[in-house]
């Protein structure tokens, strides 16, 4: 996070990991807190050592959700997408 009292400091570089789900459109649904303030994002499928570059497509801190998108040239293994039923009324 940006420090307004010491703007010349860039902060510590850290690594983190989170779980996500493949959704329609070759995208990943994950938590916003896992990707907020990130400068570089990669995704890896379970049981695969290969890391793939992803981009942040949408983030909602209010709902703690984020959508990541694979690059166009990335070949995604055939997996079953997470699907949603009708969204209930609030």
mmCIF file of C-alpha atoms in Angstrom:
data_model
loop_
_atom_site.group_PDB
_atom_site.id
_atom_site.type_symbol
_atom_site.label_atom_id
_atom_site.label_comp_id
_atom_site.label_asym_id
_atom_site.label_seq_id
_atom_site.Cartn_x
_atom_site.Cartn_y
_atom_site.Cartn_z
ATOM 1 C CA UNK A 1 0.000 0.000 0.000
ATOM 2 C CA UNK A 2 1.125 3.531 -0.730
ATOM 3 C CA UNK A 3 2.573 5.397 2.245
ATOM 4 C CA UNK A 4 1.636 9.090 1.999
ATOM 5 C CA UNK A 5 3.968 10.040 4.856
ATOM 6 C CA UNK A 6 6.999 8.487 3.075
ATOM 7 C CA UNK A 7 6.184 8.427 -0.655
ATOM 8 C CA UNK A 8 9.766 7.640 -1.660
ATOM 9 C CA UNK A 9 9.512 4.180 -0.108
ATOM 10 C CA UNK A 10 8.158 1.527 -2.434
ATOM 11 C CA UNK A 11 7.313 -0.955 0.300
ATOM 12 C CA UNK A 12 8.353 -4.546 0.667
ATOM 13 C CA UNK A 13 7.994 -6.973 -2.213
ATOM 14 C CA UNK A 14 6.034 -10.030 -1.176
ATOM 15 C CA UNK A 15 4.601 -13.160 -2.751
ATOM 16 C CA UNK A 16 1.196 -14.569 -2.042
ATOM 17 C CA UNK A 17 -1.054 -17.294 -3.340
ATOM 18 C CA UNK A 18 -4.795 -17.869 -3.444
ATOM 19 C CA UNK A 19 -7.386 -20.252 -4.808
ATOM 20 C CA UNK A 20 -9.464 -19.440 -7.858
ATOM 21 C CA UNK A 21 -12.053 -21.081 -10.058
ATOM 22 C CA UNK A 22 -12.139 -21.211 -13.851
ATOM 23 C CA UNK A 23 -15.270 -19.525 -15.179
ATOM 24 C CA UNK A 24 -16.677 -18.955 -18.655
ATOM 25 C CA UNK A 25 -14.506 -16.969 -21.038
ATOM 26 C CA UNK A 26 -11.163 -18.441 -19.898
ATOM 27 C CA UNK A 27 -11.224 -16.351 -16.767
ATOM 28 C CA UNK A 28 -10.539 -16.973 -13.081
ATOM 29 C CA UNK A 29 -12.794 -15.939 -10.214
ATOM 30 C CA UNK A 30 -10.817 -15.271 -7.026
ATOM 31 C CA UNK A 31 -10.771 -13.003 -3.983
ATOM 32 C CA UNK A 32 -9.995 -9.308 -4.399
ATOM 33 C CA UNK A 33 -7.761 -9.211 -1.322
ATOM 34 C CA UNK A 34 -5.546 -11.815 -2.989
ATOM 35 C CA UNK A 35 -4.774 -9.618 -6.003
ATOM 36 C CA UNK A 36 -5.271 -6.025 -4.856
ATOM 37 C CA UNK A 37 -2.086 -3.934 -5.058
ATOM 38 C CA UNK A 38 -0.470 -6.589 -7.278
ATOM 39 C CA UNK A 39 1.926 -5.593 -9.991
ATOM 40 C CA UNK A 40 2.455 -9.019 -11.570
ATOM 41 C CA UNK A 41 0.001 -11.930 -11.596
ATOM 42 C CA UNK A 42 0.424 -15.571 -12.561
ATOM 43 C CA UNK A 43 -1.870 -18.583 -12.352
ATOM 44 C CA UNK A 44 -1.090 -22.266 -12.075
ATOM 45 C CA UNK A 45 -3.414 -25.224 -12.470
ATOM 46 C CA UNK A 46 -3.460 -27.912 -9.791
ATOM 47 C CA UNK A 47 -0.861 -30.620 -10.399
ATOM 48 C CA UNK A 48 0.973 -28.472 -12.970
ATOM 49 C CA UNK A 49 4.271 -26.653 -12.379
ATOM 50 C CA UNK A 50 3.732 -24.256 -15.326
ATOM 51 C CA UNK A 51 2.816 -20.689 -14.369
ATOM 52 C CA UNK A 52 0.700 -18.675 -16.792
ATOM 53 C CA UNK A 53 0.475 -14.889 -16.991
ATOM 54 C CA UNK A 54 -2.932 -13.408 -16.178
ATOM 55 C CA UNK A 55 -4.311 -9.880 -16.132
ATOM 56 C CA UNK A 56 -6.731 -8.275 -13.730
ATOM 57 C CA UNK A 57 -10.004 -7.745 -15.603
ATOM 58 C CA UNK A 58 -12.305 -6.661 -12.776
ATOM 59 C CA UNK A 59 -12.053 -6.133 -9.026
ATOM 60 C CA UNK A 60 -14.675 -5.386 -6.372
ATOM 61 C CA UNK A 61 -13.276 -4.671 -2.937
ATOM 62 C CA UNK A 62 -16.831 -4.299 -1.595
ATOM 63 C CA UNK A 63 -17.600 -7.950 -2.393
ATOM 64 C CA UNK A 64 -14.007 -9.243 -2.169
ATOM 65 C CA UNK A 65 -14.155 -10.660 -5.696
ATOM 66 C CA UNK A 66 -11.822 -10.331 -8.650
ATOM 67 C CA UNK A 67 -11.798 -11.690 -12.195
ATOM 68 C CA UNK A 68 -8.506 -12.503 -13.880
ATOM 69 C CA UNK A 69 -8.129 -13.188 -17.592
ATOM 70 C CA UNK A 70 -5.601 -15.377 -19.360
ATOM 71 C CA UNK A 71 -3.643 -13.948 -22.263
ATOM 72 C CA UNK A 72 -4.950 -14.721 -25.745
ATOM 73 C CA UNK A 73 -2.099 -17.077 -26.624
ATOM 74 C CA UNK A 74 -2.443 -19.217 -23.496
ATOM 75 C CA UNK A 75 -3.745 -22.746 -23.964
ATOM 76 C CA UNK A 76 -5.930 -23.699 -21.046
ATOM 77 C CA UNK A 77 -6.277 -27.387 -20.205
ATOM 78 C CA UNK A 78 -9.755 -28.806 -20.697
ATOM 79 C CA UNK A 79 -11.422 -28.325 -17.342
ATOM 80 C CA UNK A 80 -15.018 -28.031 -16.251
ATOM 81 C CA UNK A 81 -15.958 -24.398 -15.686
ATOM 82 C CA UNK A 82 -17.574 -23.277 -12.466
ATOM 83 C CA UNK A 83 -21.162 -22.425 -13.380
ATOM 84 C CA UNK A 84 -23.742 -20.447 -11.495
ATOM 85 C CA UNK A 85 -27.458 -21.013 -11.136
ATOM 86 C CA UNK A 86 -29.936 -18.167 -10.924
ATOM 87 C CA UNK A 87 -28.810 -15.438 -8.587
ATOM 88 C CA UNK A 88 -31.269 -15.063 -5.701
ATOM 89 C CA UNK A 89 -32.967 -11.745 -5.089
ATOM 90 C CA UNK A 90 -31.593 -9.750 -2.181
#
